[in-house]
Coordinates of C-alpha atoms (C1' of nucleotides) in Angstrom, one line a residue:
Chain A
M1 CA 52.9 187.5 117.4
S2 CA 49.1 187.6 117.9
I3 CA 47.7 191.0 118.5
I4 CA 46.4 190.1 121.9
F5 CA 49.3 188.3 123.6
S6 CA 53.0 188.9 124.2
R7 CA 55.6 186.4 123.0
Q8 CA 56.0 185.3 126.6
C9 CA 52.4 184.5 126.7
E10 CA 52.3 182.6 123.5
Y11 CA 55.3 180.5 124.6
A12 CA 53.5 179.8 127.8
L13 CA 50.4 178.6 126.1
Q14 CA 52.3 176.4 123.6
A15 CA 54.3 174.9 126.5
V16 CA 51.4 174.1 128.6
L17 CA 49.5 172.5 125.7
Y18 CA 52.6 170.5 124.9
L19 CA 52.9 169.2 128.4
A20 CA 49.2 168.3 128.4
L21 CA 49.6 166.3 125.2
N22 CA 53.0 164.7 125.8
S23 CA 53.6 164.1 129.5
N24 CA 52.0 160.8 130.4
G25 CA 52.9 160.9 134.1
K26 CA 56.5 161.6 133.3
M27 CA 58.4 164.9 133.4
I28 CA 59.3 166.8 130.2
S29 CA 62.6 168.8 130.0
I30 CA 63.0 172.3 128.7
R31 CA 65.3 170.9 126.1
E32 CA 62.7 168.5 124.6
L33 CA 60.0 171.0 124.8
T34 CA 61.8 173.9 123.1
N35 CA 63.3 171.6 120.5
K36 CA 60.0 170.2 119.5
L37 CA 58.2 173.6 119.6
D38 CA 61.1 175.4 118.0
I39 CA 61.1 178.2 120.5
P40 CA 64.1 179.7 122.5
Y41 CA 65.5 177.6 125.3
H42 CA 66.6 180.0 127.9
F43 CA 63.7 182.4 127.4
V44 CA 61.2 179.7 127.8
A45 CA 63.1 178.3 130.8
K46 CA 62.3 181.5 132.6
I47 CA 58.7 181.4 131.6
L48 CA 58.3 177.8 132.9
Q49 CA 60.0 178.7 136.1
D50 CA 57.5 181.6 136.4
L51 CA 54.6 179.3 135.9
T52 CA 56.0 176.9 138.5
R53 CA 56.3 179.7 141.1
K54 CA 52.7 180.6 140.3
G55 CA 51.6 177.0 141.0
L56 CA 50.6 176.0 137.5
L57 CA 53.5 173.6 136.9
V58 CA 55.7 171.4 139.0
S59 CA 59.4 171.0 138.3
H60 CA 62.0 168.6 139.2
K61 CA 65.8 168.8 138.8
G62 CA 68.3 166.2 137.8
P63 CA 68.2 163.4 135.2
S64 CA 64.7 162.5 134.1
G65 CA 63.6 165.8 135.7
G66 CA 61.6 168.5 134.0
F67 CA 58.2 170.0 134.2
S68 CA 54.7 168.7 134.3
L69 CA 51.2 170.2 134.8
V70 CA 49.9 170.4 138.3
A71 CA 46.8 168.3 138.8
P72 CA 44.0 168.6 138.2
V73 CA 44.5 169.4 134.6
K74 CA 40.8 169.9 134.2
D75 CA 41.0 173.2 136.1
I76 CA 43.7 174.7 133.9
T77 CA 42.3 177.1 131.3
L78 CA 44.1 179.4 128.9
L79 CA 42.8 182.2 131.0
K80 CA 44.8 181.1 134.0
I81 CA 48.0 180.8 132.0
V82 CA 47.5 184.2 130.5
E83 CA 46.7 185.8 133.8
A84 CA 49.7 184.2 135.4
I85 CA 51.9 185.9 132.7
D86 CA 50.3 189.1 131.8
G87 CA 48.3 189.6 135.1
S88 CA 44.5 189.7 135.4
G89 CA 43.1 192.9 134.0
F90 CA 45.0 192.4 130.8
M91 CA 41.9 193.3 128.9
D92 CA 40.7 196.3 130.9
N93 CA 42.2 199.2 129.0
C94 CA 40.3 201.5 126.5
V95 CA 40.7 200.7 122.8
F96 CA 41.6 204.4 122.2
G97 CA 43.9 204.5 125.2
F98 CA 41.8 207.2 126.9
P99 CA 42.8 207.1 130.6
S100 CA 39.4 208.1 131.8
C101 CA 37.2 205.9 129.6
S102 CA 34.5 204.2 131.7
C103 CA 30.8 203.4 131.6
D104 CA 30.0 206.9 132.7
N105 CA 32.4 208.4 130.3
P106 CA 32.5 206.0 127.4
C107 CA 34.6 206.2 124.3
A108 CA 32.9 205.6 120.9
V109 CA 33.5 201.8 121.0
H110 CA 33.2 201.2 124.7
E111 CA 30.1 199.0 124.4
Q112 CA 31.4 197.1 121.4
W113 CA 34.7 196.5 123.0
D114 CA 32.8 195.0 125.9
K115 CA 31.3 192.4 123.6
V116 CA 34.7 191.6 122.1
R117 CA 36.1 191.3 125.6
N118 CA 33.4 188.8 126.5
S119 CA 34.1 186.7 123.5
I120 CA 37.8 186.7 124.2
H121 CA 37.1 185.7 127.8
K122 CA 34.9 182.9 126.6
M123 CA 37.5 181.7 124.2
L124 CA 40.1 181.5 127.0
A125 CA 37.9 180.3 129.9
T126 CA 35.5 177.7 128.5
K127 CA 37.8 174.9 127.5
N128 CA 40.3 173.3 129.9
I129 CA 43.7 172.2 128.7
L130 CA 42.7 168.6 128.6
E131 CA 39.8 169.3 126.2
M132 CA 42.1 171.4 124.1
A133 CA 44.7 168.7 123.9
G134 CA 42.0 166.3 122.7
E135 CA 40.7 168.7 120.0
T136 CA 44.2 169.2 118.7
K137 CA 44.3 166.7 115.9
K138 CA 47.4 167.5 114.0
P139 CA 49.1 170.0 116.1
Q140 CA 52.1 172.1 114.9
Y141 CA 54.2 171.0 117.8
Q142 CA 54.1 167.3 116.8
I143 CA 55.6 167.9 113.4
K144 CA 59.2 167.6 114.6
E145 CA 59.5 164.0 115.6
Chain B
M1 CA 47.9 200.3 126.4
S2 CA 45.0 198.2 125.1
I3 CA 45.8 194.6 124.4
I4 CA 45.0 194.9 120.8
F5 CA 46.8 198.1 119.7
S6 CA 50.2 199.7 120.0
R7 CA 50.6 203.2 121.6
Q8 CA 51.2 204.5 118.1
C9 CA 47.9 203.2 117.1
E10 CA 46.1 204.5 120.1
Y11 CA 47.5 208.0 119.5
A12 CA 46.5 207.8 115.9
L13 CA 42.9 206.9 116.8
Q14 CA 42.7 209.6 119.4
A15 CA 44.1 212.2 117.1
V16 CA 41.8 211.4 114.2
L17 CA 38.8 211.5 116.5
Y18 CA 40.0 214.8 117.9
L19 CA 40.3 216.2 114.4
A20 CA 36.8 215.0 113.5
L21 CA 35.3 216.7 116.5
N22 CA 37.3 219.9 116.6
S23 CA 38.3 221.0 113.1
N24 CA 35.4 222.9 111.6
G25 CA 37.0 223.6 108.3
K26 CA 40.1 224.9 109.9
M27 CA 43.5 223.2 110.4
I28 CA 44.5 222.0 113.9
S29 CA 48.2 222.1 115.0
I30 CA 50.1 219.3 116.6
R31 CA 50.6 221.6 119.6
E32 CA 46.9 222.1 120.3
L33 CA 46.1 218.5 119.7
T34 CA 48.8 217.0 121.9
N35 CA 48.1 219.5 124.6
K36 CA 44.4 218.8 124.7
L37 CA 44.9 215.0 124.5
D38 CA 47.9 215.1 126.8
I39 CA 50.0 212.9 124.6
P40 CA 53.6 213.4 123.5
Y41 CA 54.2 216.1 121.0
H42 CA 57.1 214.8 118.8
F43 CA 56.0 211.2 118.8
V44 CA 52.5 212.1 117.7
A45 CA 54.0 214.5 115.1
K46 CA 55.6 211.6 113.4
I47 CA 52.3 209.6 113.5
L48 CA 50.4 212.5 111.9
Q49 CA 53.0 212.8 109.2
D50 CA 52.7 209.1 108.6
L51 CA 48.9 209.3 108.3
T52 CA 49.4 212.3 105.9
R53 CA 51.7 210.3 103.7
K54 CA 49.2 207.5 103.7
G55 CA 46.5 209.9 102.5
L56 CA 44.2 210.0 105.5
L57 CA 45.1 213.5 106.6
V58 CA 46.1 216.7 104.9
S59 CA 48.8 219.0 106.4
H60 CA 49.7 222.6 105.9
K61 CA 52.8 224.4 107.1
G62 CA 53.1 227.9 108.5
P63 CA 50.9 230.0 110.9
S64 CA 47.3 228.8 111.0
G65 CA 48.6 225.6 109.5
G66 CA 48.2 222.1 110.9
F67 CA 46.3 218.9 110.0
S68 CA 42.8 218.0 109.1
L69 CA 40.9 215.0 107.9
V70 CA 40.8 214.3 104.2
A71 CA 37.3 214.4 102.8
P72 CA 35.0 212.5 102.8
V73 CA 35.0 211.9 106.5
K74 CA 32.3 209.4 106.1
D75 CA 34.7 207.0 104.5
I76 CA 37.2 207.0 107.4
T77 CA 36.8 204.1 109.8
L78 CA 39.0 203.1 112.7
L79 CA 40.0 200.1 110.6
K80 CA 41.5 202.3 108.0
I81 CA 43.6 204.1 110.6
V82 CA 44.7 200.9 112.3
E83 CA 45.7 199.4 109.0
A84 CA 47.6 202.5 108.1
I85 CA 49.7 202.2 111.2
D86 CA 49.9 198.5 111.9
G87 CA 49.3 197.3 108.4
S88 CA 46.5 195.1 107.2
G89 CA 46.7 191.6 108.4
F90 CA 47.3 192.8 112.0
M91 CA 44.8 190.2 113.2
D92 CA 46.0 187.2 111.2
N93 CA 48.3 185.5 113.6
C94 CA 47.5 182.4 115.7
V95 CA 46.6 183.0 119.3
F96 CA 49.2 180.4 120.4
G97 CA 51.7 181.8 118.0
F98 CA 51.9 178.6 116.0
P99 CA 53.5 179.5 112.7
S100 CA 51.6 176.8 110.8
C101 CA 48.2 177.3 112.3
S102 CA 45.5 177.3 109.5
C103 CA 42.1 176.0 108.7
D104 CA 43.6 172.7 107.6
N105 CA 45.8 172.6 110.7
P106 CA 43.9 174.4 113.3
C107 CA 45.0 175.2 116.9
A108 CA 42.6 174.5 119.7
V109 CA 41.0 178.0 119.5
H110 CA 41.2 178.6 115.8
E111 CA 37.5 178.7 115.3
Q112 CA 36.7 180.8 118.3
W113 CA 39.5 183.3 117.5
D114 CA 37.8 183.6 114.1
K115 CA 34.6 184.8 115.9
V116 CA 36.6 187.2 118.0
R117 CA 38.3 188.5 114.9
N118 CA 35.0 189.1 113.3
S119 CA 33.7 191.1 116.2
I120 CA 36.9 193.2 116.3
H121 CA 36.6 193.8 112.6
K122 CA 33.0 194.8 113.1
M123 CA 33.9 197.2 115.9
L124 CA 36.5 198.9 113.8
A125 CA 34.7 198.9 110.4
T126 CA 31.0 199.6 111.0
K127 CA 31.1 203.2 112.2
N128 CA 32.8 206.0 110.4
I129 CA 34.6 208.8 112.3
L130 CA 31.8 211.2 111.9
E131 CA 29.3 208.9 113.6
M132 CA 31.8 208.2 116.4
A133 CA 32.3 211.9 116.9
G134 CA 28.6 212.3 117.2
E135 CA 28.3 209.5 119.8
T136 CA 31.1 210.8 121.9
K137 CA 29.2 212.9 124.4
K138 CA 31.7 213.9 127.0
P139 CA 34.9 212.8 125.5
Q140 CA 38.1 212.7 127.5
Y141 CA 39.9 214.9 125.0
Q142 CA 37.6 217.8 125.8
I143 CA 38.4 217.9 129.4
K144 CA 41.4 220.2 129.2
E145 CA 39.9 223.4 127.9
Chain C
dT1 C1' 80.9 158.6 145.4
dT2 C1' 81.2 160.3 141.0
dT3 C1' 79.2 161.9 136.8
dA4 C1' 75.7 163.5 133.9
dT5 C1' 71.5 165.8 133.6
dT6 C1' 68.5 169.1 134.8
dT7 C1' 66.3 173.3 136.9
dC8 C1' 67.4 177.9 139.1
dA9 C1' 69.2 182.5 139.2
dG10 C1' 71.5 186.4 137.8
dA11 C1' 74.1 189.1 134.4
dT12 C1' 74.3 190.5 129.9
dA13 C1' 73.1 191.4 125.0
dA14 C1' 69.9 192.4 121.1
dT15 C1' 65.9 194.2 119.3
dA16 C1' 61.6 196.8 119.2
dT17 C1' 58.9 200.4 120.8
dA18 C1' 58.3 204.8 122.7
dG19 C1' 59.7 209.3 123.2
dT20 C1' 63.0 213.6 122.7
dC21 C1' 65.8 217.1 120.5
dT22 C1' 67.5 219.9 116.8
dT23 C1' 67.5 222.0 112.5
dA24 C1' 65.5 222.8 108.0
dA25 C1' 61.8 224.1 105.0
dA26 C1' 57.4 226.2 104.1
dT27 C1' 54.0 229.6 104.7
dT28 C1' 51.4 233.3 106.7
dA29 C1' 50.9 237.8 108.6
dC30 C1' 52.9 242.1 109.4
Chain D
dG1 C1' 61.1 241.4 103.0
dT2 C1' 61.2 240.0 107.8
dA3 C1' 59.6 237.6 111.7
dA4 C1' 56.8 234.2 113.7
dT5 C1' 54.6 229.8 113.2
dT6 C1' 54.1 225.5 111.8
dT7 C1' 55.1 220.9 109.5
dA8 C1' 59.1 217.7 107.9
dA9 C1' 63.0 214.9 108.8
dG10 C1' 66.7 212.8 110.9
dA11 C1' 69.6 211.8 114.8
dC12 C1' 69.4 210.6 119.3
dT13 C1' 67.8 208.7 124.0
dA14 C1' 65.0 205.8 127.0
dT15 C1' 62.5 201.9 128.1
dA16 C1' 60.4 197.4 127.5
dT17 C1' 60.6 193.1 125.5
dT18 C1' 62.9 189.3 123.8
dA19 C1' 66.8 186.3 123.9
dT20 C1' 71.4 184.5 125.3
dC21 C1' 75.2 183.2 128.4
dT22 C1' 77.4 181.5 132.5
dG23 C1' 77.6 179.2 136.7
dA24 C1' 75.4 177.2 140.8
dA25 C1' 72.4 173.9 143.0
dA26 C1' 69.9 169.7 143.1
dT27 C1' 69.1 165.0 141.8
dA28 C1' 69.2 160.6 139.6
dA29 C1' 71.8 156.9 137.8
dA30 C1' 75.9 154.4 137.3

DNA sequence: TTTATTTCAGATAATATAGTCTTAAATTAC
DNA sequence: GTAATTTAAGACTATATTATCTGAAATAAA
């Protein structure tokens, strides 16, 4: 687990990227997705349902049903996915955990944490999913064919 | 809770900073420290014991006993504290959680995460506790007098 | 229409993290 | 030496997170 995101969040990111890479118009089932990515079926099912409720995915029941990204893919960034799962403001808290840390009452790394926060924000917000899919040359989630 | 550290870690950071600011030669008890910082007594007790076993603090039993930083304070950075609690390599994992992400097989934000990691590392490693204590003008943990 | 496939929803279980309680051991001060 | 204070250690509880199980509802294909 990365230090910045929950498992839930990681699975969400993996899933969305998988959908971007592998659904060419068609829907992709939870079964396929979790098998290929080697992540837990039922847990991820709930996450996908959540992302669907939040309007990032569309779902369809029945045979040849599944999930796909909502158009336009260009507007979907990692940030949107993370915010859908962990909520916006997921980076607001003080590094020390001081409840009253603020610009007026800064902790010893308040300013530096601001820079880190900016670079994280940039990492999550600058590329859209389509660009990321393009960059991913030999992605982990294509290994299991 | 900050996105990067566990509660345990936050309490450790707060405690060490408190010791740096408030122990002038003398020992500081868990009771004083947890009262002033308004953090849970027994839980923090275990953390302090842990930091003591790892050689970052010294402890002393009995009246006027307590904890203090091990000299030289100049060598103690946030990084050392974090590593003592969460282990080194606490920043190594892939943002997506891909088990096989590496330089040879990079995820879509592998490079950018590297930059973030560097800025986090810098934030944690460049200042020692003494400098931080100096910078902290009106720290949260001095409110409750 | 029937059957197979799939998402949806809720209950349950497992594990990790956070936090509490109790007693023992050490040490200081009287 | 005795009593008070403090850390040390282990058992226990609470909560959050992760993961599984079961059955219902929808839908497509035969």
